[in-house]
Coordinates of C-alpha atoms in Angstrom, one line a residue:
Chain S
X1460 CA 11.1 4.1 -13.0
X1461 CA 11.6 3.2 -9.5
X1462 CA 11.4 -0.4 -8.2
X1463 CA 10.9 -2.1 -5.0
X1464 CA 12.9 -5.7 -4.6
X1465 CA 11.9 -8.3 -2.4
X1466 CA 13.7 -11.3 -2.7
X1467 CA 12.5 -13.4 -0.2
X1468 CA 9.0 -14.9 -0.5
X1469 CA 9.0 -16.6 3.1
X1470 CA 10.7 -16.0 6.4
X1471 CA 10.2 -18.0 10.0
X1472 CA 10.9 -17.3 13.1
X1473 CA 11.1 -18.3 16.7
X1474 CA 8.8 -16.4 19.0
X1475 CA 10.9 -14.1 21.3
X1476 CA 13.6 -14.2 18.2
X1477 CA 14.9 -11.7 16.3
X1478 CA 14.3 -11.5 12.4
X1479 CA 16.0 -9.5 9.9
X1480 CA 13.5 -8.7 6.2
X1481 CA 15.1 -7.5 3.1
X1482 CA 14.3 -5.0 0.6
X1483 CA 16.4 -3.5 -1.9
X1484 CA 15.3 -0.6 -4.1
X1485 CA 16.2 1.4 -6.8
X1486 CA 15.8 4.9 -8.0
X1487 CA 17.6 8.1 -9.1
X1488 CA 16.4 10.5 -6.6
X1489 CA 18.0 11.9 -3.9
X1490 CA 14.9 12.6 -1.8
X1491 CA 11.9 10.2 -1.1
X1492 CA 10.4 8.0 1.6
X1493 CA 10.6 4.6 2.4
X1494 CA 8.1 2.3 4.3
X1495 CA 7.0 -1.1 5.9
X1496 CA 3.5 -2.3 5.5
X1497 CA 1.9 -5.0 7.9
X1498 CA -1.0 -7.3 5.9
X1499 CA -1.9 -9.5 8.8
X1500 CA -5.0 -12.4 7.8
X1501 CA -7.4 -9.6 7.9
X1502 CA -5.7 -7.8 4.7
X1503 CA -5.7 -4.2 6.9
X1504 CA -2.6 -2.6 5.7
X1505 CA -1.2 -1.5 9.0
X1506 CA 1.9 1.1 8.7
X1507 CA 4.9 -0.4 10.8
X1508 CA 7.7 2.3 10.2
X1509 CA 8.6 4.9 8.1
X1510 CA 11.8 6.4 7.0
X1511 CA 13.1 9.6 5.2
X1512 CA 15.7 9.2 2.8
X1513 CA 17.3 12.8 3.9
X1514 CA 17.8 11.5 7.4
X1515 CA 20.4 9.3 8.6
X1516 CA 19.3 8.1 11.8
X1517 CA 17.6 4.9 11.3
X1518 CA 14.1 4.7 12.3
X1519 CA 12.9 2.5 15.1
X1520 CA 9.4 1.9 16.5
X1521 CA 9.1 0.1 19.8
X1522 CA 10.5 -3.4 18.3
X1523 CA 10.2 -2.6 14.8
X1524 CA 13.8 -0.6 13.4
X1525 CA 15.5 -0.4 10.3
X1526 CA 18.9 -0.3 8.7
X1527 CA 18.7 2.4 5.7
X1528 CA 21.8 2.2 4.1
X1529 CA 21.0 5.0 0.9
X1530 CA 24.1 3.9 -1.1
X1531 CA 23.4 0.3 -1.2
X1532 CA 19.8 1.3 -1.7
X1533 CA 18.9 -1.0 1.0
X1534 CA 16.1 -0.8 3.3
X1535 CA 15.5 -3.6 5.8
X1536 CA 13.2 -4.1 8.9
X1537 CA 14.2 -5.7 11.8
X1538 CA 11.6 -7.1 14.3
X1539 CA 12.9 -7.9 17.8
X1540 CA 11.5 -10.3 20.8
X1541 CA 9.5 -11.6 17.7
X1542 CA 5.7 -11.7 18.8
X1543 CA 3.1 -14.7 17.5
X1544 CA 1.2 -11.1 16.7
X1545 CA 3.7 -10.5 14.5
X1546 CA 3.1 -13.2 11.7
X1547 CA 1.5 -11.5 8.7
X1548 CA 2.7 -10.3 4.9
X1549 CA 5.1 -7.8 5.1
X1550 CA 5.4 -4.9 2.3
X1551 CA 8.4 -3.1 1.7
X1552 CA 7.5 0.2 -0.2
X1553 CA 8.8 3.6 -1.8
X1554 CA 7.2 7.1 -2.5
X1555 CA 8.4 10.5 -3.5
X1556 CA 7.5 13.8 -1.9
X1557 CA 6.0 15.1 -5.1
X1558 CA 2.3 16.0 -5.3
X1559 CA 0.8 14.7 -9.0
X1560 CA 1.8 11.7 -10.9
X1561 CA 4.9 10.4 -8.6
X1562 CA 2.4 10.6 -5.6
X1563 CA 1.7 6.6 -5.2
X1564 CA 3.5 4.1 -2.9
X1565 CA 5.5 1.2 -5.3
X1566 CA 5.4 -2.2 -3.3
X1567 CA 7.6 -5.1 -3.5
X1568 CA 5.8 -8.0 -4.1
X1569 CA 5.9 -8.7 0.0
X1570 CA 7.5 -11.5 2.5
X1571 CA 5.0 -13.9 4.6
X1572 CA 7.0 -14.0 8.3
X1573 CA 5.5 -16.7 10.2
X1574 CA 6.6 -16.9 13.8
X1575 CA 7.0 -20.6 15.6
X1576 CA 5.5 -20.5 19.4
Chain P
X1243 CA -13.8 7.2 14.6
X1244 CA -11.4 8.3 11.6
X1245 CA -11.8 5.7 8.5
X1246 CA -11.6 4.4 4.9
X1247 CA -14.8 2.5 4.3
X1248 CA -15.6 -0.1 1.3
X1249 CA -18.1 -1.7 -0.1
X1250 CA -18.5 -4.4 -0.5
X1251 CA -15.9 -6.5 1.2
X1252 CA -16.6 -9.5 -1.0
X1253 CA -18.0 -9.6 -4.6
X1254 CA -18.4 -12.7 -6.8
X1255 CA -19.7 -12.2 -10.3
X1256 CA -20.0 -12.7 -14.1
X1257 CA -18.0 -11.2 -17.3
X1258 CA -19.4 -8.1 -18.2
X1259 CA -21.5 -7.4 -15.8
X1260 CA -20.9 -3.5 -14.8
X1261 CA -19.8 -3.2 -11.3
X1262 CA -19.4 -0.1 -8.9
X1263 CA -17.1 -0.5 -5.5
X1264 CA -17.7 2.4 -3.6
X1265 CA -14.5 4.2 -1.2
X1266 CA -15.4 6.7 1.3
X1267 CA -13.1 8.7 3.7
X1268 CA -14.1 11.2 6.9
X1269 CA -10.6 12.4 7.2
X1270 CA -11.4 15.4 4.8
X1271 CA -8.7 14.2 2.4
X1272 CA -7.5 15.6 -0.6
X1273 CA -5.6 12.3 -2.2
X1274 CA -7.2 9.5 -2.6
X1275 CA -6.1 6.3 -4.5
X1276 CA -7.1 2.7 -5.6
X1277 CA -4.6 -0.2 -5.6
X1278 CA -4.7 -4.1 -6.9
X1279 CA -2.9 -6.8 -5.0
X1280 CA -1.8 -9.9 -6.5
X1281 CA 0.0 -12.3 -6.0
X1282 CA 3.9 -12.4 -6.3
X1283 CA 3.2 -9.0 -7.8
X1284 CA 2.4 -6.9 -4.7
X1285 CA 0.1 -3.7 -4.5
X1286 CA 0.0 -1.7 -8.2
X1287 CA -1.9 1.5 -8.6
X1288 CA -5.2 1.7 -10.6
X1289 CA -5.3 5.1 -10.0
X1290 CA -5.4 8.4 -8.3
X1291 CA -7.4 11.3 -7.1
X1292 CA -5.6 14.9 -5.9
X1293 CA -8.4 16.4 -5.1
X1294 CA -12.3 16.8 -6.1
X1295 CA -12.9 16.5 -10.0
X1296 CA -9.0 15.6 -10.4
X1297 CA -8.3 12.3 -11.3
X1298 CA -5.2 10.5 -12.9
X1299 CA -4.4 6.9 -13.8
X1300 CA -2.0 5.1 -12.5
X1301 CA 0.1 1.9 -13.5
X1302 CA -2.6 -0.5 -14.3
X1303 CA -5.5 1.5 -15.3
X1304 CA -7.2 -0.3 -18.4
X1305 CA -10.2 -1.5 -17.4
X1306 CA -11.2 0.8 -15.0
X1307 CA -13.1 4.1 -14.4
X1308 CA -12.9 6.4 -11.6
X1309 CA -15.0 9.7 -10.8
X1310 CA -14.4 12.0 -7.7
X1311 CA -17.8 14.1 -7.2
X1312 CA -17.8 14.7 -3.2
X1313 CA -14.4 14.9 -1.5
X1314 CA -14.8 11.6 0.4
X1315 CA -15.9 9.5 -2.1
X1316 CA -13.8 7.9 -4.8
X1317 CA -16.0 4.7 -6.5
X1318 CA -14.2 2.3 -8.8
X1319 CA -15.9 1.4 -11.8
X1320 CA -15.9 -1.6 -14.1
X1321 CA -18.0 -1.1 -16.8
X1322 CA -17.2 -4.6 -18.1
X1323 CA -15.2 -7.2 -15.7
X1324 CA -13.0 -9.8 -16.9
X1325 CA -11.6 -12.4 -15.2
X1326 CA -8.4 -10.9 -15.3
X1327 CA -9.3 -8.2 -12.7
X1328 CA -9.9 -11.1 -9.9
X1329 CA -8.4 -9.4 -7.4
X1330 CA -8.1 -7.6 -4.0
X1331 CA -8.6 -4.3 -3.7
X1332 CA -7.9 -1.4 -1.9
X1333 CA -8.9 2.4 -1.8
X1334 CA -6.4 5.0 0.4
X1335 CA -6.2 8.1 1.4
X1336 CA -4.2 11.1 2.9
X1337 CA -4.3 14.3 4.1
X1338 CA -2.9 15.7 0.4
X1339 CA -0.4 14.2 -1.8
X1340 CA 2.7 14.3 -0.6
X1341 CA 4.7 11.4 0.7
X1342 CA 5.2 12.6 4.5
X1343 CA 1.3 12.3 4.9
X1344 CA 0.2 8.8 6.1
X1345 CA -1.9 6.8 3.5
X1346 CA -4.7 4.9 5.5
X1347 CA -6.4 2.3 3.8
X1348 CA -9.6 0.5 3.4
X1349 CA -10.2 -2.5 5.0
X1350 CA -9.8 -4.5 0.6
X1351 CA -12.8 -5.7 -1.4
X1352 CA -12.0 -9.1 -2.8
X1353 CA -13.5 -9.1 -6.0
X1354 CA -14.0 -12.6 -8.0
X1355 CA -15.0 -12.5 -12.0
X1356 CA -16.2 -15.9 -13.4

């Protein structure tokens, strides 16, 4: 079964900073998707950035990227000129291409990020 | 304006007491999905819809019931609530079942049992 590992509860950081979140997964496939998941206090889930495990080029969206390194089944999310916006639960989480039972998204259990003004 | 609506967005109520919280899409979408979030344990699927009259469970399914009748409705169903299922929930959808499609979510139903 696949699993989705993240190992830090709580991050902080300094508005305008840069901040690094881990998640480590594991899995026997070769092809499937990864993702980041913003919870902010409202609880909307809010997509941040997606990546394709068939694709090398690491995916970036305005100040969101991430470093997908497939061997060390390592997916984290990088948030640049960290915003006060930007203070929420974070989900890191994992999801084959199949259609039927291996159709949901796994979560880790999530980081809080708060961000200091 | 293209959304997952629930209902109700906050429940508070008694063991055993059936319960119905209702999911509905206006995306046209085939998947949908309900998911629990807990504490240090993340989101975990309750379960799944592909399409109309095709429903699956997922990882934590005892206790709940599901139907899928119109294409943009998916209700979640506890015929009997225990404490245990305190929880926050969410329904989602996407265009069909694979993983390039985008899952939107509801906006969670916090659901207390006493």
């Amino acid at each position: 079964a696949q699993t989705v590992t993240q190992s830090q509860p709580e991050m902080s950081v300094q508005e305008a900073e840069t901040v690094t979140l881990s998640c480590t997964y594991d899995t026997s496939e070769s092809d499937y998707y990864l993702f980041w998941y913003k919870q902010p206090p409202s609880r909307q889930m809010i997509l941040v950035i997606r990546q394709e495990a068939y694709k090398q080029q690491n995916a970036t969206e305005n100040r969101f990227s991430v470093n997908f390194q497939k061997a060390a089944k390592s997916f984290s999310l990088k948030i640049s000129d960290s915003q006060l916006g930007d203070a929420a639960m974070y989900f890191c989480a994992y999801r084959l291409p199949y259609t039927g039972a291996n159709s949901k998204l796994t979560f880790g259990k999530g980081i809080t990020l708060s961000v200091r003004p | 304006e293209a959304q997952v609506t629930q209902n109700p967005r906050y429940l508070i109520t008694v063991t055993g007491k059936k319960l119905t919280v209702t999911c509905s899409q206006n995306m046209n979408h085939e998947y949908m999905s309900w998911y629990r979030q807990d504490p240090g344990l993340g989101l975990r699927q309750i379960y799944y819809s592909m399409n109309v009259e095709v429903t699956d469970k997922g990882d934590v399914p005892e206790g709940y019931k599901v139907s899928r009748k119109e294409k943009r409705n998916f209700p979640l169903i506890l015929e009997s609530p225990s404490p245990n299922q305190t929880s926050l929930y969410f329904c989602a959808s996407s265009l069909s079942a694979g993983a390039s499609y985008e899952q939107y979510f509801g906006p969670g139903t916090r659901l207390t049992v006493t």
